[in-house]
Amino acid sequence: MNSEPFLSLMLTSGGDNRILVPSGQNTNRYGASPYPRATLGYASSTANDISLAAFGHLESFVSQAPAGALSDPAYYAQTLEMQRSRLRQAWDLDEAVDVIFAPSGTDLEFVALALAKAWSGKHIVNILLGQDEVGSGCVFAAAGQFFAGETALEPHVAKGTYVEGLEETDLVNLPIRDEEGHPFDSAAIMERLSRIGEDHIQMGHHLLVHAVHGSKTGLILPDLADIDRLRAQFGDSISIVVDACQSRLEPSAVQAYLDRGAMVMLSGSKFIGGPPFSGFLLVPPHQTPRRELAKGLTTLFRRAEWPVGWQSAAQLPDGANPGLLLRVEAALFELERYRLLPQACRNEVIDAFGKAVRALSDRLGAELVMPALSGPALHQSTLATLDLSKCQGQPDFATAQRWCRVLSARGLRLGQPVKCRKFPNGEWAGTLRISLSMPLIVELSDLSSEKLHQRLQNDMARIADVLEAAARPVVA
């Protein structure tokens, strides 16, 4: 039996409509495919095609599962528990760290919100940093509202309506860049957080503050010292969740956040390189909620996706989500083989990538958006955003979107453009995002130094050739 159609179908199940591949097409709305393709994939800032190695791993995984096991709630619970253990091991985490699985990083917003509500019992003020640099659906989910017309459990919900139990939520958007596209520093963000927090706590509200570790353009805000200051200032009146869904951070950084009592959101489909979509929320030890969780979570999550010992999650329905199980398994496969790669091999690939991207930027006349390629940390060195505003013709955001479609049609996948700089007329400037993923680093590490640099230079030259052709005026 050919398992490829079955696996591809399963990988696009158990989520909202973003994961679906429309009839007659071979990719979802983000240009990602549920089966391996011979494309140049520098699109991990948005979504990856599943790698050939991960697809082969899933074929073996499914063939070894008992008949009917993927739809068996007991098998689902048992396997997720083993995946929790493997996830902790891959991130060097203590067994006391709890792990909650979600069909996407966006769904994790509901988890963080529900936990803040369960811990405090108060009206929640959710402070979202950088609305333009997080997923579009996050704005709805962070407000406690359904972000799509369906969920992993319910085929029909009303987008924009509240999830039951999360109605008492206010959303505050805190920009992380000025009008010129320059990022605010942590001190400026801290000043605004402090002022907003004081106002709302006086009204008896509880704060849920979103820190970002690796936004769509690689920003980290606020820094650890300012997170400590927030804790000192607001104490138990604040919960902190770190949006690290790009997953461009080392285990030590994850641990640093957990040590400060912050929840950490990770995605298996960005830097980790698994197929879209899957999400993991890491909860610091001994933070089991004492109150019952919001009732509306029953439309979003199954019981096995939440920690076994949490009595507050007992209301969630049993059942299985085979698609999520397989996507998590693929992500873990990529994460585990990347961790086995010596640090020196990773560094060599990342360094060569940076040199090739700089050459591409120079050829196009683009500027790197800070913090791209400004340091060795993963959020800086594996993701580069190119500002096209000073290129010939001053490409705007819509032009950049069109160029990405042209590149994709030629087998060259980049991340979706992100809004980070405006022209004087108020229109958004065009950007391009080029990034490495764990599976791509593993693949490139097999090359000799000479072939590695040549491969990356050739890839960037192909991208430049297509963009320069797309930018030429059409002559009638």
mmCIF file of N, CA and C in Angstrom, residues 65-154:
data_model
loop_
_atom_site.group_PDB
_atom_site.id
_atom_site.type_symbol
_atom_site.label_atom_id
_atom_site.label_comp_id
_atom_site.label_asym_id
_atom_site.label_seq_id
_atom_site.Cartn_x
_atom_site.Cartn_y
_atom_site.Cartn_z
ATOM 1 N N ALA A 65 2.681 1.296 14.130
ATOM 2 C CA ALA A 65 1.558 1.483 15.049
ATOM 3 C C ALA A 65 0.537 0.363 14.859
ATOM 4 N N PRO A 66 -0.090 -0.092 15.939
ATOM 5 C CA PRO A 66 -1.136 -1.113 15.811
ATOM 6 C C PRO A 66 -2.282 -0.631 14.935
ATOM 7 N N ALA A 67 -2.998 -1.534 14.350
ATOM 8 C CA ALA A 67 -4.129 -1.194 13.491
ATOM 9 C C ALA A 67 -5.132 -0.331 14.249
ATOM 10 N N GLY A 68 -5.504 0.775 13.666
ATOM 11 C CA GLY A 68 -6.486 1.667 14.269
ATOM 12 C C GLY A 68 -5.963 2.516 15.404
ATOM 13 N N ALA A 69 -4.653 2.429 15.687
ATOM 14 C CA ALA A 69 -4.114 3.107 16.860
ATOM 15 C C ALA A 69 -4.190 4.630 16.750
ATOM 16 N N LEU A 70 -4.016 5.172 15.555
ATOM 17 C CA LEU A 70 -3.980 6.624 15.412
ATOM 18 C C LEU A 70 -5.281 7.295 15.842
ATOM 19 N N SER A 71 -6.374 6.553 15.798
ATOM 20 C CA SER A 71 -7.672 7.110 16.214
ATOM 21 C C SER A 71 -8.087 6.644 17.602
ATOM 22 N N ASP A 72 -7.213 5.929 18.288
ATOM 23 C CA ASP A 72 -7.510 5.384 19.618
ATOM 24 C C ASP A 72 -7.114 6.405 20.686
ATOM 25 N N PRO A 73 -8.070 6.883 21.509
ATOM 26 C CA PRO A 73 -7.749 7.878 22.533
ATOM 27 C C PRO A 73 -6.663 7.419 23.500
ATOM 28 N N ALA A 74 -6.643 6.144 23.852
ATOM 29 C CA ALA A 74 -5.630 5.644 24.783
ATOM 30 C C ALA A 74 -4.232 5.705 24.160
ATOM 31 N N TYR A 75 -4.128 5.303 22.890
ATOM 32 C CA TYR A 75 -2.845 5.367 22.181
ATOM 33 C C TYR A 75 -2.412 6.820 22.033
ATOM 34 N N TYR A 76 -3.361 7.695 21.747
ATOM 35 C CA TYR A 76 -3.079 9.124 21.597
ATOM 36 C C TYR A 76 -2.487 9.677 22.892
ATOM 37 N N ALA A 77 -3.131 9.375 24.015
ATOM 38 C CA ALA A 77 -2.660 9.871 25.311
ATOM 39 C C ALA A 77 -1.287 9.310 25.648
ATOM 40 N N GLN A 78 -1.098 8.027 25.392
ATOM 41 C CA GLN A 78 0.184 7.382 25.698
ATOM 42 C C GLN A 78 1.315 7.970 24.852
ATOM 43 N N THR A 79 1.045 8.174 23.563
ATOM 44 C CA THR A 79 2.076 8.686 22.671
ATOM 45 C C THR A 79 2.405 10.143 22.972
ATOM 46 N N LEU A 80 1.394 10.966 23.250
ATOM 47 C CA LEU A 80 1.663 12.351 23.612
ATOM 48 C C LEU A 80 2.502 12.434 24.884
ATOM 49 N N GLU A 81 2.267 11.512 25.817
ATOM 50 C CA GLU A 81 3.052 11.525 27.051
ATOM 51 C C GLU A 81 4.520 11.205 26.757
ATOM 52 N N MET A 82 4.759 10.272 25.848
ATOM 53 C CA MET A 82 6.131 9.975 25.453
ATOM 54 C C MET A 82 6.741 11.163 24.705
ATOM 55 N N GLN A 83 5.940 11.832 23.891
ATOM 56 C CA GLN A 83 6.442 13.001 23.173
ATOM 57 C C GLN A 83 6.759 14.143 24.138
ATOM 58 N N ARG A 84 5.988 14.275 25.212
ATOM 59 C CA ARG A 84 6.311 15.268 26.241
ATOM 60 C C ARG A 84 7.709 15.019 26.803
ATOM 61 N N SER A 85 7.966 13.765 27.112
ATOM 62 C CA SER A 85 9.264 13.406 27.682
ATOM 63 C C SER A 85 10.398 13.704 26.710
ATOM 64 N N ARG A 86 10.193 13.386 25.436
ATOM 65 C CA ARG A 86 11.219 13.648 24.422
ATOM 66 C C ARG A 86 11.425 15.148 24.220
ATOM 67 N N LEU A 87 10.332 15.925 24.289
ATOM 68 C CA LEU A 87 10.434 17.368 24.135
ATOM 69 C C LEU A 87 11.239 17.973 25.283
ATOM 70 N N ARG A 88 10.979 17.522 26.498
ATOM 71 C CA ARG A 88 11.751 18.006 27.648
ATOM 72 C C ARG A 88 13.224 17.656 27.487
ATOM 73 N N GLN A 89 13.491 16.438 27.038
ATOM 74 C CA GLN A 89 14.877 16.015 26.878
ATOM 75 C C GLN A 89 15.588 16.850 25.809
ATOM 76 N N ALA A 90 14.895 17.119 24.706
ATOM 77 C CA ALA A 90 15.510 17.884 23.616
ATOM 78 C C ALA A 90 15.821 19.315 24.036
ATOM 79 N N TRP A 91 15.026 19.862 24.962
ATOM 80 C CA TRP A 91 15.249 21.229 25.430
ATOM 81 C C TRP A 91 15.940 21.272 26.786
ATOM 82 N N ASP A 92 16.438 20.121 27.265
ATOM 83 C CA ASP A 92 17.168 20.040 28.543
ATOM 84 C C ASP A 92 16.328 20.561 29.699
ATOM 85 N N LEU A 93 15.068 20.151 29.745
ATOM 86 C CA LEU A 93 14.146 20.633 30.767
ATOM 87 C C LEU A 93 13.916 19.593 31.851
ATOM 88 N N ASP A 94 13.602 20.074 33.037
ATOM 89 C CA ASP A 94 13.266 19.201 34.151
ATOM 90 C C ASP A 94 11.924 18.516 33.891
ATOM 91 N N GLU A 95 11.758 17.329 34.449
ATOM 92 C CA GLU A 95 10.501 16.592 34.267
ATOM 93 C C GLU A 95 9.313 17.314 34.893
ATOM 94 N N ALA A 96 9.581 18.276 35.784
ATOM 95 C CA ALA A 96 8.485 19.010 36.429
ATOM 96 C C ALA A 96 7.880 20.077 35.527
ATOM 97 N N VAL A 97 8.516 20.362 34.385
ATOM 98 C CA VAL A 97 7.945 21.319 33.436
ATOM 99 C C VAL A 97 6.779 20.656 32.711
ATOM 100 N N ASP A 98 5.628 21.297 32.771
ATOM 101 C CA ASP A 98 4.452 20.753 32.093
ATOM 102 C C ASP A 98 4.426 21.189 30.632
ATOM 103 N N VAL A 99 3.847 20.335 29.783
ATOM 104 C CA VAL A 99 3.776 20.596 28.350
ATOM 105 C C VAL A 99 2.335 20.456 27.888
ATOM 106 N N ILE A 100 1.836 21.481 27.200
ATOM 107 C CA ILE A 100 0.499 21.449 26.613
ATOM 108 C C ILE A 100 0.653 21.524 25.101
ATOM 109 N N PHE A 101 0.006 20.605 24.391
ATOM 110 C CA PHE A 101 0.073 20.566 22.931
ATOM 111 C C PHE A 101 -1.125 21.302 22.335
ATOM 112 N N ALA A 102 -0.901 21.922 21.181
ATOM 113 C CA ALA A 102 -1.980 22.637 20.499
ATOM 114 C C ALA A 102 -1.854 22.438 18.996
ATOM 115 N N PRO A 103 -2.982 22.538 18.267
ATOM 116 C CA PRO A 103 -2.951 22.353 16.811
ATOM 117 C C PRO A 103 -2.163 23.417 16.064
ATOM 118 N N SER A 104 -1.847 24.539 16.731
ATOM 119 C CA SER A 104 -1.051 25.589 16.088
ATOM 120 C C SER A 104 -0.517 26.508 17.167
ATOM 121 N N GLY A 105 0.454 27.339 16.791
ATOM 122 C CA GLY A 105 0.941 28.338 17.720
ATOM 123 C C GLY A 105 -0.131 29.338 18.097
ATOM 124 N N THR A 106 -1.032 29.630 17.174
ATOM 125 C CA THR A 106 -2.110 30.574 17.456
ATOM 126 C C THR A 106 -3.024 30.044 18.558
ATOM 127 N N ASP A 107 -3.304 28.745 18.537
ATOM 128 C CA ASP A 107 -4.161 28.146 19.572
ATOM 129 C C ASP A 107 -3.536 28.253 20.955
ATOM 130 N N LEU A 108 -2.206 28.384 21.023
ATOM 131 C CA LEU A 108 -1.559 28.529 22.322
ATOM 132 C C LEU A 108 -1.963 29.815 23.019
ATOM 133 N N GLU A 109 -2.409 30.816 22.247
ATOM 134 C CA GLU A 109 -2.883 32.059 22.863
ATOM 135 C C GLU A 109 -4.059 31.778 23.794
ATOM 136 N N PHE A 110 -4.939 30.886 23.383
ATOM 137 C CA PHE A 110 -6.075 30.521 24.240
ATOM 138 C C PHE A 110 -5.581 29.868 25.533
ATOM 139 N N VAL A 111 -4.547 29.047 25.425
ATOM 140 C CA VAL A 111 -4.023 28.342 26.591
ATOM 141 C C VAL A 111 -3.470 29.345 27.599
ATOM 142 N N ALA A 112 -2.604 30.243 27.132
ATOM 143 C CA ALA A 112 -2.014 31.231 28.030
ATOM 144 C C ALA A 112 -3.084 32.091 28.688
ATOM 145 N N LEU A 113 -4.072 32.487 27.905
ATOM 146 C CA LEU A 113 -5.156 33.326 28.419
ATOM 147 C C LEU A 113 -5.982 32.571 29.457
ATOM 148 N N ALA A 114 -6.311 31.323 29.155
ATOM 149 C CA ALA A 114 -7.107 30.517 30.084
ATOM 150 C C ALA A 114 -6.352 30.255 31.378
ATOM 151 N N LEU A 115 -5.049 30.043 31.293
ATOM 152 C CA LEU A 115 -4.263 29.799 32.507
ATOM 153 C C LEU A 115 -4.174 31.059 33.359
ATOM 154 N N ALA A 116 -3.963 32.212 32.732
ATOM 155 C CA ALA A 116 -3.929 33.463 33.491
ATOM 156 C C ALA A 116 -5.264 33.695 34.193
ATOM 157 N N LYS A 117 -6.351 33.373 33.501
ATOM 158 C CA LYS A 117 -7.683 33.522 34.081
ATOM 159 C C LYS A 117 -7.875 32.552 35.247
ATOM 160 N N ALA A 118 -7.434 31.303 35.064
ATOM 161 C CA ALA A 118 -7.602 30.294 36.110
ATOM 162 C C ALA A 118 -6.734 30.603 37.328
ATOM 163 N N TRP A 119 -5.544 31.129 37.113
ATOM 164 C CA TRP A 119 -4.673 31.460 38.237
ATOM 165 C C TRP A 119 -5.195 32.648 39.030
ATOM 166 N N SER A 120 -5.700 33.672 38.324
ATOM 167 C CA SER A 120 -6.054 34.930 38.993
ATOM 168 C C SER A 120 -7.525 35.034 39.357
ATOM 169 N N GLY A 121 -8.399 34.472 38.526
ATOM 170 C CA GLY A 121 -9.833 34.634 38.719
ATOM 171 C C GLY A 121 -10.324 36.038 38.415
ATOM 172 N N LYS A 122 -9.495 36.836 37.735
ATOM 173 C CA LYS A 122 -9.836 38.236 37.479
ATOM 174 C C LYS A 122 -10.005 38.520 35.990
ATOM 175 N N HIS A 123 -10.501 39.717 35.708
ATOM 176 C CA HIS A 123 -10.546 40.244 34.346
ATOM 177 C C HIS A 123 -9.111 40.338 33.833
ATOM 178 N N ILE A 124 -8.880 39.846 32.619
ATOM 179 C CA ILE A 124 -7.514 39.793 32.075
ATOM 180 C C ILE A 124 -7.280 40.942 31.095
ATOM 181 N N VAL A 125 -6.156 41.609 31.269
ATOM 182 C CA VAL A 125 -5.679 42.585 30.294
ATOM 183 C C VAL A 125 -4.468 41.963 29.615
ATOM 184 N N ASN A 126 -4.652 41.599 28.367
ATOM 185 C CA ASN A 126 -3.624 40.886 27.607
ATOM 186 C C ASN A 126 -2.833 41.899 26.785
ATOM 187 N N ILE A 127 -1.563 42.082 27.120
ATOM 188 C CA ILE A 127 -0.722 43.070 26.439
ATOM 189 C C ILE A 127 0.112 42.342 25.395
ATOM 190 N N LEU A 128 -0.206 42.616 24.131
ATOM 191 C CA LEU A 128 0.427 41.936 22.999
ATOM 192 C C LEU A 128 1.474 42.853 22.389
ATOM 193 N N LEU A 129 2.708 42.407 22.386
ATOM 194 C CA LEU A 129 3.785 43.198 21.807
ATOM 195 C C LEU A 129 3.911 42.906 20.318
ATOM 196 N N GLY A 130 3.899 43.987 19.522
ATOM 197 C CA GLY A 130 4.178 43.850 18.098
ATOM 198 C C GLY A 130 3.109 43.111 17.324
ATOM 199 N N GLN A 131 1.912 43.673 17.296
ATOM 200 C CA GLN A 131 0.790 43.020 16.610
ATOM 201 C C GLN A 131 1.118 42.699 15.154
ATOM 202 N N ASP A 132 1.903 43.557 14.497
ATOM 203 C CA ASP A 132 2.241 43.335 13.087
ATOM 204 C C ASP A 132 3.336 42.291 12.904
ATOM 205 N N GLU A 133 3.943 41.854 14.014
ATOM 206 C CA GLU A 133 5.023 40.886 13.910
ATOM 207 C C GLU A 133 4.688 39.558 14.580
ATOM 208 N N VAL A 134 3.410 39.301 14.786
ATOM 209 C CA VAL A 134 2.947 37.995 15.231
ATOM 210 C C VAL A 134 1.930 37.495 14.214
ATOM 211 N N GLY A 135 1.506 36.264 14.324
ATOM 212 C CA GLY A 135 0.535 35.719 13.391
ATOM 213 C C GLY A 135 -0.766 36.509 13.403
ATOM 214 N N SER A 136 -1.387 36.647 12.227
ATOM 215 C CA SER A 136 -2.599 37.461 12.107
ATOM 216 C C SER A 136 -3.734 36.960 12.993
ATOM 217 N N GLY A 137 -3.835 35.646 13.160
ATOM 218 C CA GLY A 137 -4.895 35.100 13.994
ATOM 219 C C GLY A 137 -4.685 35.335 15.475
ATOM 220 N N CYS A 138 -3.447 35.674 15.860
ATOM 221 C CA CYS A 138 -3.140 35.885 17.280
ATOM 222 C C CYS A 138 -3.939 37.035 17.871
ATOM 223 N N VAL A 139 -4.268 38.029 17.057
ATOM 224 C CA VAL A 139 -5.000 39.186 17.556
ATOM 225 C C VAL A 139 -6.380 38.761 18.058
ATOM 226 N N PHE A 140 -7.031 37.863 17.344
ATOM 227 C CA PHE A 140 -8.323 37.331 17.803
ATOM 228 C C PHE A 140 -8.134 36.441 19.033
ATOM 229 N N ALA A 141 -7.214 35.473 18.925
ATOM 230 C CA ALA A 141 -7.045 34.492 20.001
ATOM 231 C C ALA A 141 -6.598 35.159 21.294
ATOM 232 N N ALA A 142 -5.722 36.153 21.198
ATOM 233 C CA ALA A 142 -5.248 36.839 22.396
ATOM 234 C C ALA A 142 -6.352 37.649 23.065
ATOM 235 N N ALA A 143 -7.421 37.946 22.325
ATOM 236 C CA ALA A 143 -8.587 38.631 22.890
ATOM 237 C C ALA A 143 -9.636 37.640 23.388
ATOM 238 N N GLY A 144 -9.331 36.340 23.274
ATOM 239 C CA GLY A 144 -10.275 35.312 23.720
ATOM 240 C C GLY A 144 -11.323 34.973 22.690
ATOM 241 N N GLN A 145 -11.065 35.307 21.419
ATOM 242 C CA GLN A 145 -12.054 35.112 20.364
ATOM 243 C C GLN A 145 -11.588 34.063 19.353
ATOM 244 N N PHE A 146 -12.538 33.326 18.791
ATOM 245 C CA PHE A 146 -12.215 32.370 17.737
ATOM 246 C C PHE A 146 -11.594 33.111 16.551
ATOM 247 N N PHE A 147 -10.475 32.596 16.040
ATOM 248 C CA PHE A 147 -9.766 33.279 14.957
ATOM 249 C C PHE A 147 -10.075 32.685 13.586
ATOM 250 N N ALA A 148 -10.886 31.628 13.554
ATOM 251 C CA ALA A 148 -11.267 31.001 12.288
ATOM 252 C C ALA A 148 -12.704 30.503 12.410
ATOM 253 N N GLY A 149 -13.225 29.963 11.338
ATOM 254 C CA GLY A 149 -14.598 29.473 11.337
ATOM 255 C C GLY A 149 -14.741 28.048 11.808
ATOM 256 N N GLU A 150 -13.647 27.458 12.247
ATOM 257 C CA GLU A 150 -13.653 26.096 12.756
ATOM 258 C C GLU A 150 -12.468 25.908 13.688
ATOM 259 N N THR A 151 -12.485 24.832 14.466
ATOM 260 C CA THR A 151 -11.372 24.484 15.338
ATOM 261 C C THR A 151 -11.011 23.031 15.070
ATOM 262 N N ALA A 152 -10.042 22.535 15.818
ATOM 263 C CA ALA A 152 -9.643 21.137 15.669
ATOM 264 C C ALA A 152 -10.728 20.180 16.135
ATOM 265 N N LEU A 153 -11.747 20.683 16.868
ATOM 266 C CA LEU A 153 -12.835 19.841 17.339
ATOM 267 C C LEU A 153 -14.185 20.201 16.753
ATOM 268 N N GLU A 154 -14.392 21.479 16.471
ATOM 269 C CA GLU A 154 -15.697 21.951 16.024
ATOM 270 C C GLU A 154 -15.627 22.410 14.569
#
